Tab-separated table of C-alpha atoms and ligand atoms in Angstrom:
chain	number	residue	atom	x	y	z
A	26	MET	CA	-31.464	20.092	39.883
A	27	LYS	CA	-30.770	16.452	39.552
A	28	THR	CA	-32.804	16.076	36.446
A	29	SER	CA	-30.983	18.968	34.706
A	30	ARG	CA	-27.547	17.267	35.244
A	31	SER	CA	-28.782	14.118	33.760
A	32	LEU	CA	-30.357	15.758	30.857
A	33	PHE	CA	-27.089	17.594	30.427
A	34	LEU	CA	-25.130	14.354	30.311
A	35	LEU	CA	-27.521	13.073	27.923
A	36	ILE	CA	-27.229	15.860	25.614
A	37	LEU	CA	-23.357	15.742	26.026
A	38	LEU	CA	-23.461	11.893	25.088
A	39	LEU	CA	-25.607	12.458	22.075
A	40	PHE	CA	-23.298	15.402	20.995
A	41	PHE	CA	-20.373	12.794	21.099
A	42	TYR	CA	-22.143	10.089	19.492
A	43	THR	CA	-23.615	12.122	16.611
A	44	SER	CA	-20.336	14.138	15.976
A	45	GLY	CA	-18.651	10.531	15.373
A	46	PHE	CA	-16.680	10.557	18.487
A	47	GLY	CA	-14.840	7.228	18.556
A	48	GLN	CA	-15.219	6.578	15.110
A	49	ASP	CA	-12.039	5.403	12.992
A	50	LYS	CA	-10.091	7.987	11.179
A	51	TYR	CA	-8.587	6.530	8.281
A	52	TYR	CA	-5.708	7.960	6.206
A	53	LYS	CA	-5.270	7.078	2.460
A	54	GLY	CA	-2.145	6.052	0.916
A	55	ASN	CA	-0.064	4.663	-1.777
A	56	LEU	CA	3.027	2.820	-0.489
A	57	HIS	CA	4.534	1.969	-4.192
A	58	THR	CA	5.224	4.800	-6.602
A	59	HIS	CA	7.766	5.365	-9.251
A	60	SER	CA	9.088	8.662	-11.041
A	61	TYR	CA	11.977	9.701	-13.197
A	62	TRP	CA	14.342	8.834	-10.442
A	63	SER	CA	14.092	5.325	-11.905
A	64	ASP	CA	11.888	3.900	-14.551
A	65	GLY	CA	8.623	6.204	-14.016
A	66	ASP	CA	7.735	8.526	-16.678
A	67	GLU	CA	6.959	11.855	-14.719
A	68	PHE	CA	8.520	14.269	-12.432
A	69	PRO	CA	8.133	13.657	-8.802
A	70	GLU	CA	6.452	16.828	-8.076
A	71	MET	CA	3.830	16.231	-10.778
A	72	ILE	CA	3.009	12.765	-9.381
A	73	MET	CA	2.866	13.942	-5.916
A	74	GLU	CA	0.431	16.760	-6.923
A	75	TRP	CA	-1.664	14.242	-8.580
A	76	TYR	CA	-2.023	12.096	-5.483
A	77	LYS	CA	-2.768	15.109	-3.353
A	78	ASN	CA	-5.634	16.390	-5.581
A	79	LYS	CA	-7.065	12.844	-5.372
A	80	GLY	CA	-7.451	13.048	-1.701
A	81	TYR	CA	-4.498	10.839	-0.925
A	82	ASP	CA	-2.994	11.658	2.630
A	83	PHE	CA	0.571	9.929	2.198
A	84	VAL	CA	2.651	8.588	-0.733
A	85	ALA	CA	5.652	6.646	-0.720
A	86	LEU	CA	7.942	7.617	-3.626
A	87	SER	CA	9.695	4.321	-3.927
A	88	ASP	CA	11.933	4.138	-7.032
A	89	HIS	CA	14.269	1.264	-7.865
A	90	ASN	CA	17.422	1.081	-5.840
A	91	ILE	CA	17.510	4.953	-5.357
A	92	ILE	CA	16.292	7.538	-2.863
A	93	PRO	CA	15.486	11.228	-4.277
A	94	GLU	CA	18.767	12.399	-2.935
A	95	GLY	CA	21.869	14.049	-4.594
A	96	VAL	CA	22.205	15.145	-8.266
A	97	LYS	CA	20.448	13.327	-11.068
A	98	TRP	CA	19.785	14.557	-14.508
A	99	LYS	CA	17.216	13.133	-16.673
A	100	THR	CA	16.998	13.317	-20.462
A	101	ILE	CA	13.494	13.851	-21.575
A	102	PRO	CA	12.523	11.157	-24.355
A	103	LYS	CA	12.057	12.717	-27.728
A	104	ASP	CA	8.487	11.729	-28.060
A	105	SER	CA	6.104	14.407	-28.337
A	106	LEU	CA	4.186	13.059	-25.254
A	107	TYR	CA	6.854	13.557	-22.999
A	108	GLN	CA	8.344	16.599	-24.625
A	109	ASN	CA	4.679	18.323	-23.826
A	110	ALA	CA	4.674	16.814	-20.572
A	111	PHE	CA	7.936	18.488	-19.912
A	112	ARG	CA	6.538	21.921	-21.109
A	113	ASP	CA	3.559	21.327	-18.819
A	114	TYR	CA	6.017	20.869	-15.888
A	115	LEU	CA	8.072	23.906	-16.992
A	116	LYS	CA	4.588	25.846	-17.004
A	117	LYS	CA	3.425	24.888	-13.775
A	118	TYR	CA	6.685	25.402	-11.686
A	119	GLY	CA	8.324	28.034	-13.721
A	120	GLU	CA	11.755	28.801	-14.983
A	121	ASP	CA	12.972	29.667	-11.563
A	122	TRP	CA	12.292	26.126	-10.320
A	123	VAL	CA	12.986	24.048	-13.153
A	124	GLU	CA	16.812	23.572	-13.903
A	125	TYR	CA	17.295	22.303	-17.455
A	126	ARG	CA	19.680	22.580	-20.706
A	127	LYS	CA	19.010	21.820	-24.163
A	128	ASP	CA	21.671	20.326	-26.654
A	129	SER	CA	21.589	18.209	-29.769
A	130	ALA	CA	20.931	15.101	-27.659
A	131	GLY	CA	17.685	16.340	-26.251
A	132	THR	CA	16.208	18.351	-23.097
A	133	HIS	CA	18.197	17.440	-20.027
A	134	VAL	CA	16.441	18.014	-16.649
A	135	ARG	CA	17.781	17.972	-13.037
A	136	LEU	CA	15.576	16.019	-10.755
A	137	LYS	CA	14.493	17.817	-7.647
A	138	THR	CA	15.405	16.006	-4.403
A	139	LEU	CA	12.833	14.952	-1.883
A	140	GLU	CA	14.210	17.817	0.283
A	141	GLU	CA	13.599	20.259	-2.225
A	142	PHE	CA	9.961	19.432	-3.317
A	143	ARG	CA	8.640	18.248	0.116
A	144	PRO	CA	7.838	22.078	1.359
A	145	LEU	CA	5.881	22.400	-1.917
A	146	LEU	CA	3.569	19.619	-1.139
A	147	GLU	CA	3.662	18.504	2.466
A	148	GLU	CA	0.893	20.047	4.835
A	149	ASN	CA	0.336	19.191	8.286
A	150	GLU	CA	-2.232	16.649	8.652
A	151	LYS	CA	-3.124	16.801	5.002
A	152	PHE	CA	-0.349	15.378	2.920
A	153	MET	CA	2.814	13.614	3.842
A	154	ILE	CA	5.556	11.975	1.549
A	155	PHE	CA	7.253	9.186	2.828
A	156	LYS	CA	11.279	8.597	1.898
A	157	ALA	CA	11.205	5.106	0.257
A	158	GLU	CA	13.059	2.731	-1.997
A	159	GLU	CA	12.056	-0.516	-3.792
A	160	ILE	CA	15.116	-2.657	-3.024
A	161	THR	CA	15.148	-4.607	-6.595
A	162	ALA	CA	17.404	-7.487	-6.692
A	163	TYR	CA	17.253	-10.630	-9.088
A	164	LEU	CA	18.197	-14.267	-8.849
A	165	ASP	CA	18.815	-15.654	-12.431
A	166	LYS	CA	15.648	-14.193	-13.917
A	167	LYS	CA	13.469	-13.988	-10.864
A	168	ALA	CA	12.653	-10.673	-9.479
A	169	VAL	CA	12.811	-10.014	-5.842
A	170	HIS	CA	11.450	-6.559	-5.117
A	171	MET	CA	11.145	-5.087	-1.633
A	172	GLY	CA	9.424	-2.018	-0.424
A	173	ALA	CA	11.447	-0.020	2.354
A	174	VAL	CA	9.137	2.934	3.376
A	175	ASN	CA	10.740	5.456	5.561
A	176	VAL	CA	14.030	4.487	4.753
A	177	GLN	CA	16.820	7.025	5.774
A	178	GLU	CA	19.581	6.024	3.879
A	179	LEU	CA	19.890	3.887	0.469
A	180	ILE	CA	20.108	0.341	0.787
A	181	GLN	CA	22.042	-1.564	-1.966
A	182	PRO	CA	20.095	-4.800	-2.812
A	183	ARG	CA	21.968	-7.665	-1.085
A	184	GLU	CA	22.423	-11.056	-2.853
A	185	GLY	CA	21.479	-14.601	-1.970
A	186	ASN	CA	21.710	-18.129	-3.296
A	187	THR	CA	18.174	-18.804	-2.964
A	188	ILE	CA	15.057	-16.732	-3.275
A	189	VAL	CA	14.615	-17.257	0.620
A	190	GLU	CA	17.974	-16.125	1.347
A	191	LEU	CA	17.665	-13.118	-1.032
A	192	ILE	CA	14.610	-11.986	0.705
A	193	GLN	CA	16.034	-12.626	4.214
A	194	ASN	CA	19.330	-10.904	3.556
A	195	ASN	CA	17.432	-7.714	2.454
A	196	ILE	CA	14.870	-8.062	5.382
A	197	ASP	CA	17.930	-8.151	7.525
A	198	ALA	CA	19.590	-4.945	5.958
A	199	ILE	CA	16.291	-3.048	6.399
A	200	ARG	CA	16.198	-4.109	9.984
A	201	GLU	CA	19.759	-3.164	10.718
A	202	GLN	CA	19.354	0.404	9.415
A	203	SER	CA	16.088	0.622	11.467
A	204	GLU	CA	17.682	-0.251	14.524
A	205	ARG	CA	20.961	1.930	13.811
A	206	THR	CA	19.030	5.068	12.999
A	207	GLY	CA	15.871	4.380	15.481
A	208	GLU	CA	13.531	5.136	12.667
A	209	PRO	CA	10.766	2.561	12.122
A	210	ILE	CA	10.830	1.308	8.449
A	211	LEU	CA	7.781	-0.510	7.038
A	212	GLN	CA	9.140	-3.271	4.943
A	213	HIS	CA	7.116	-5.167	2.394
A	214	LEU	CA	7.502	-7.970	-0.269
A	215	ASN	CA	6.273	-6.839	-3.530
A	216	HIS	CA	4.345	-8.522	-6.305
A	217	PRO	CA	5.387	-12.215	-5.379
A	218	ASN	CA	3.838	-13.441	-8.851
A	219	PHE	CA	6.040	-11.099	-10.934
A	220	THR	CA	8.007	-13.576	-12.941
A	221	TYR	CA	6.435	-16.006	-10.684
A	222	ALA	CA	9.361	-15.663	-8.482
A	223	ILE	CA	8.216	-16.122	-5.099
A	224	THR	CA	6.040	-18.900	-3.763
A	225	ALA	CA	4.050	-19.082	-0.375
A	226	GLU	CA	6.848	-21.844	0.574
A	227	ASP	CA	9.509	-19.206	0.010
A	228	ILE	CA	7.541	-16.544	2.526
A	229	ILE	CA	6.928	-19.201	5.007
A	230	GLN	CA	10.607	-19.727	5.335
A	231	VAL	CA	11.369	-16.022	5.877
A	232	ASP	CA	11.692	-14.656	9.277
A	233	GLY	CA	10.405	-10.926	9.857
A	234	GLU	CA	8.211	-10.447	6.776
A	235	ARG	CA	5.076	-8.518	8.104
A	236	PHE	CA	3.570	-7.080	4.868
A	237	PHE	CA	3.332	-8.206	1.272
A	238	GLU	CA	1.219	-6.901	-1.939
A	239	VAL	CA	-1.907	-8.809	-2.210
A	240	PHE	CA	-2.883	-6.658	-5.028
A	241	ASN	CA	-0.362	-4.650	-7.057
A	242	GLY	CA	-1.666	-2.427	-9.990
A	243	HIS	CA	1.153	-3.414	-12.435
A	244	PRO	CA	-0.244	-5.427	-15.370
A	245	TYR	CA	2.757	-7.820	-15.250
A	246	VAL	CA	2.467	-8.787	-11.679
A	247	ASN	CA	-0.121	-12.010	-12.031
A	248	ASN	CA	-2.213	-11.087	-8.828
A	249	TYR	CA	-4.563	-13.913	-9.803
A	250	GLY	CA	-2.170	-16.665	-10.567
A	251	ASP	CA	-2.865	-19.093	-13.426
A	252	SER	CA	-3.481	-22.641	-13.898
A	253	ILE	CA	-0.537	-23.674	-12.212
A	254	HIS	CA	0.443	-20.713	-9.874
A	255	SER	CA	-1.675	-19.736	-6.793
A	256	SER	CA	-3.223	-16.149	-6.711
A	257	THR	CA	-1.502	-13.738	-4.277
A	258	GLU	CA	-4.706	-14.277	-2.064
A	259	GLU	CA	-4.342	-17.972	-1.821
A	260	MET	CA	-0.551	-17.355	-0.830
A	261	TRP	CA	-1.642	-14.994	1.784
A	262	ASP	CA	-4.016	-17.576	3.594
A	263	GLU	CA	-1.345	-20.213	3.132
A	264	VAL	CA	1.449	-18.224	4.674
A	265	ASN	CA	-0.477	-17.061	7.535
A	266	MET	CA	-1.635	-20.552	8.467
A	267	ALA	CA	2.028	-21.525	8.722
A	268	TYR	CA	3.288	-18.318	10.506
A	269	ILE	CA	0.261	-18.789	12.950
A	270	GLN	CA	1.539	-22.445	13.773
A	271	ALA	CA	5.171	-21.199	14.096
A	272	GLY	CA	3.994	-18.605	16.508
A	273	LYS	CA	5.150	-15.917	13.932
A	274	PRO	CA	3.483	-12.679	13.593
A	275	LEU	CA	0.707	-12.600	10.876
A	276	LEU	CA	1.490	-11.190	7.345
A	277	TYR	CA	-0.790	-8.243	6.459
A	278	GLY	CA	-1.938	-7.580	2.856
A	279	LEU	CA	-1.218	-4.365	0.818
A	280	ALA	CA	-2.822	-2.991	-2.230
A	281	THR	CA	-0.638	-0.525	-4.113
A	282	ASP	CA	-0.293	0.996	-7.405
A	283	ASP	CA	3.327	0.493	-8.428
A	284	SER	CA	2.585	3.266	-10.760
A	285	HIS	CA	5.092	4.231	-13.562
A	286	HIS	CA	3.127	5.566	-16.458
A	287	TYR	CA	1.631	8.980	-16.067
A	288	HIS	CA	0.844	9.868	-19.933
A	289	LYS	CA	-0.495	6.680	-21.410
A	290	PHE	CA	-3.592	5.035	-19.725
A	291	GLY	CA	-5.418	1.545	-19.914
A	292	SER	CA	-4.631	-1.861	-18.513
A	293	ARG	CA	-1.207	-2.412	-20.474
A	294	TYR	CA	0.068	0.532	-18.440
A	295	SER	CA	0.768	1.006	-14.775
A	296	ASN	CA	-1.211	3.697	-13.923
A	297	ALA	CA	-2.058	5.518	-10.595
A	298	GLY	CA	-5.359	5.186	-8.651
A	299	ARG	CA	-5.654	1.480	-8.699
A	300	GLY	CA	-4.941	0.129	-5.131
A	301	TRP	CA	-3.999	1.764	-1.888
A	302	VAL	CA	-4.181	1.425	1.827
A	303	MET	CA	-6.511	3.007	4.744
A	304	VAL	CA	-4.665	3.216	7.851
A	305	ASN	CA	-6.390	3.970	11.150
A	306	SER	CA	-3.698	6.194	12.738
A	307	GLU	CA	-3.686	8.687	15.304
A	308	LYS	CA	-1.683	11.164	13.390
A	309	LEU	CA	-0.163	11.684	9.753
A	310	ASP	CA	3.171	10.969	10.446
A	311	PRO	CA	5.766	8.072	9.770
A	312	ARG	CA	5.748	6.675	13.240
A	313	SER	CA	2.020	6.664	13.922
A	314	LEU	CA	1.276	5.472	10.335
A	315	ILE	CA	3.677	2.461	10.735
A	316	LYS	CA	2.564	1.657	14.134
A	317	SER	CA	-0.689	1.201	13.023
A	318	MET	CA	-0.011	-0.760	10.180
A	319	GLU	CA	2.193	-3.126	12.197
A	320	ALA	CA	-0.622	-3.625	14.445
A	321	GLY	CA	-3.011	-4.714	11.341
A	322	ASP	CA	-4.972	-1.460	11.959
A	323	PHE	CA	-5.615	-0.828	8.225
A	324	TYR	CA	-7.090	-2.215	5.083
A	325	ALA	CA	-6.327	-2.481	1.534
A	326	THR	CA	-8.659	-1.322	-1.349
A	327	THR	CA	-9.477	-0.930	-4.845
A	328	GLY	CA	-11.949	1.414	-4.426
A	329	VAL	CA	-14.416	0.312	-1.459
A	330	GLU	CA	-14.396	2.329	1.601
A	331	LEU	CA	-15.309	1.300	4.998
A	332	GLU	CA	-16.787	3.059	7.838
A	333	ALA	CA	-15.491	0.958	10.704
A	334	ILE	CA	-13.827	-2.475	11.515
A	335	SER	CA	-13.765	-3.954	14.981
A	336	PHE	CA	-12.631	-7.160	16.650
A	337	ASP	CA	-14.308	-7.456	19.944
A	338	ASN	CA	-14.703	-10.700	21.934
A	339	ASN	CA	-13.610	-12.721	18.872
A	340	ALA	CA	-16.184	-11.135	16.659
A	341	LEU	CA	-15.100	-9.469	13.522
A	342	SER	CA	-17.376	-6.650	12.486
A	343	ILE	CA	-17.170	-4.682	9.253
A	344	THR	CA	-19.308	-1.610	8.187
A	345	VAL	CA	-19.016	-0.290	4.650
A	346	LYS	CA	-19.343	3.229	3.890
A	347	PRO	CA	-21.762	2.638	0.892
A	348	GLU	CA	-21.960	4.425	-2.373
A	349	THR	CA	-25.558	4.887	-3.712
A	350	GLY	CA	-26.522	2.178	-6.345
A	351	VAL	CA	-23.731	-0.064	-5.294
A	352	ASP	CA	-24.093	-3.549	-3.691
A	353	TYR	CA	-21.849	-5.120	-1.536
A	354	GLU	CA	-20.886	-8.571	-0.445
A	355	ILE	CA	-19.002	-9.177	2.756
A	356	ARG	CA	-17.143	-12.328	2.640
A	357	PHE	CA	-15.426	-13.942	5.855
A	358	ILE	CA	-12.267	-16.241	5.127
A	359	GLY	CA	-10.635	-18.287	7.635
A	360	ALA	CA	-8.610	-21.753	8.172
A	361	HIS	CA	-9.824	-24.526	10.525
A	362	ARG	CA	-7.080	-25.861	12.615
A	363	ASP	CA	-7.372	-29.377	11.385
A	364	ARG	CA	-8.049	-28.794	7.606
A	365	MET	CA	-5.236	-26.470	6.991
A	366	GLU	CA	-7.044	-24.943	3.970
A	367	SER	CA	-8.614	-21.477	3.821
A	368	GLU	CA	-12.449	-21.378	3.124
A	369	ILE	CA	-15.157	-18.876	2.925
A	370	LEU	CA	-16.926	-19.164	6.287
A	371	LYS	CA	-19.627	-16.786	5.656
A	372	THR	CA	-21.101	-14.453	3.058
A	373	MET	CA	-23.396	-11.656	3.686
A	374	LYS	CA	-24.928	-9.157	1.261
A	375	GLY	CA	-25.304	-5.575	2.486
A	376	THR	CA	-23.098	-2.847	4.271
A	377	ALA	CA	-22.627	-4.387	7.667
A	378	ALA	CA	-21.637	-8.075	8.746
A	379	LYS	CA	-20.249	-9.702	11.933
A	380	TYR	CA	-18.512	-13.084	12.272
A	381	LYS	CA	-17.839	-14.698	15.402
A	382	LEU	CA	-14.431	-16.469	15.423
A	383	SER	CA	-14.273	-19.950	17.361
A	384	ALA	CA	-10.999	-21.246	18.850
A	385	ASP	CA	-10.887	-24.194	16.343
A	386	TYR	CA	-10.011	-21.569	13.727
A	387	LEU	CA	-6.368	-20.317	13.023
A	388	PHE	CA	-7.647	-16.747	11.771
A	389	VAL	CA	-10.457	-15.078	9.921
A	390	ARG	CA	-10.206	-12.175	7.434
A	391	ALA	CA	-12.760	-10.277	5.396
A	392	LYS	CA	-13.045	-9.104	1.695
A	393	ILE	CA	-15.652	-6.773	0.610
A	394	ILE	CA	-16.607	-7.119	-3.119
A	395	SER	CA	-18.695	-4.393	-4.528
A	396	SER	CA	-20.938	-4.653	-7.731
A	397	LYS	CA	-18.927	-1.363	-9.100
A	398	LEU	CA	-16.817	-1.934	-11.990
A	399	LYS	CA	-13.348	-0.590	-11.311
A	400	GLU	CA	-12.341	2.505	-13.480
A	401	ASN	CA	-9.285	1.780	-15.439
A	402	PRO	CA	-8.584	-1.461	-13.871
A	403	TYR	CA	-5.713	-3.717	-13.307
A	404	GLN	CA	-7.636	-6.252	-15.323
A	405	GLU	CA	-10.628	-5.780	-17.619
A	406	GLY	CA	-13.949	-6.584	-15.637
A	407	ASP	CA	-12.326	-6.038	-12.236
A	408	VAL	CA	-14.792	-4.742	-9.692
A	409	GLU	CA	-13.953	-2.554	-6.596
A	410	VAL	CA	-12.878	-4.465	-3.454
A	411	ALA	CA	-11.481	-4.208	-0.177
A	412	TRP	CA	-9.328	-6.678	1.995
A	413	VAL	CA	-9.587	-6.372	5.890
A	414	GLN	CA	-6.477	-7.890	7.718
A	415	PRO	CA	-6.681	-11.290	9.212
A	416	VAL	CA	-7.103	-11.686	13.073
A	417	ILE	CA	-6.583	-14.654	15.265
A	418	PRO	CA	-8.914	-15.900	17.935
A	419	ASN	CA	-8.174	-14.485	21.588
A	420	SER	CA	-8.452	-17.243	24.049
A	421	SER	CA	-9.243	-14.838	26.979
A	422	ALA	CA	-12.227	-13.428	25.277
A	423	LYS	CA	-15.783	-13.869	26.695
A	424	ASN	CA	-18.304	-15.957	24.995
B	26	ZN	ZN1	8.711	-3.905	-8.346
B	27	ZN	ZN1	7.778	-0.807	-8.614
């Protein structure tokens, strides 16, 4: 009797183990997308459909200073490329759906609102669209663009006398709306190196910045910096060193498409599919996704997928979901308390690695670099990579 019960328990355990019980479930999403609602060159339904077909679970439609609401007409450019794309759109959705008129100036189409096209595409636990906006402001010729994901009402960009003030005023505007509506808004600082507008020093002075784009797929954003400007990845570490010392929460890194061009392809265009986030969330809904992201429970990637990430007893463990014929290098990057400079702490070849963080270090994060060339990359020669969010040593952990 006793033996059969233990046997039963053993089988039950094996069942949970092999069925992947306790494994991370990741939702794939692009948080930065443009459409005809601003300067993107395609209808939102077509764009959302593209992402859904490519296996994305969620997308934030984030046009410049506009949310997809109200009446907006778009005149389709005369170029045959866009005229043909309009015909494809009309063919796909039909005369009953598409509202348009033609006159001597061209073809005018009324853009569908989020409320209208959501039911066509959204599916429980399968696909979700975030209402979003890219708050777009300038100081002289320097661009400050900020993502407001799950925004409920349009936020008009606020001004500022300095870059820091400008960022802060818009963060405050987002926070005010979130507090008033009770809806969480994921706020992120976009492409800091676009026009080389924002430095690490600037971000350090801001209060309440939780996310920024460590990778953005638009060709003009200077992710890798140049001879006189830091890369976004260097900025990331610099900001976190300062944030930790000031007792502020960590800054997390996103990868996004910032997609604008859906008909011309190549590294001169900002095409879809270049960078995204994988969020370990309980459910596919705005509240759960944002909660996980605020807890750092996600990674950013341009192609590398991970099986699991864990941080137990100050040990950061990474397991890659390997692709056949691809090699991986797992790098642990951190900063020592006394040196105030980030460095590579450990490099491992293979699909799994672990790093034990000592209290002498401010943080550790991981970067996984594959040997696989990225298709239609941000920059020629880019390989697929992933960025795991930084973690700080927990003083109460057992050794
Ligand atoms: Zn932008
Ligand atoms: Zn953008």
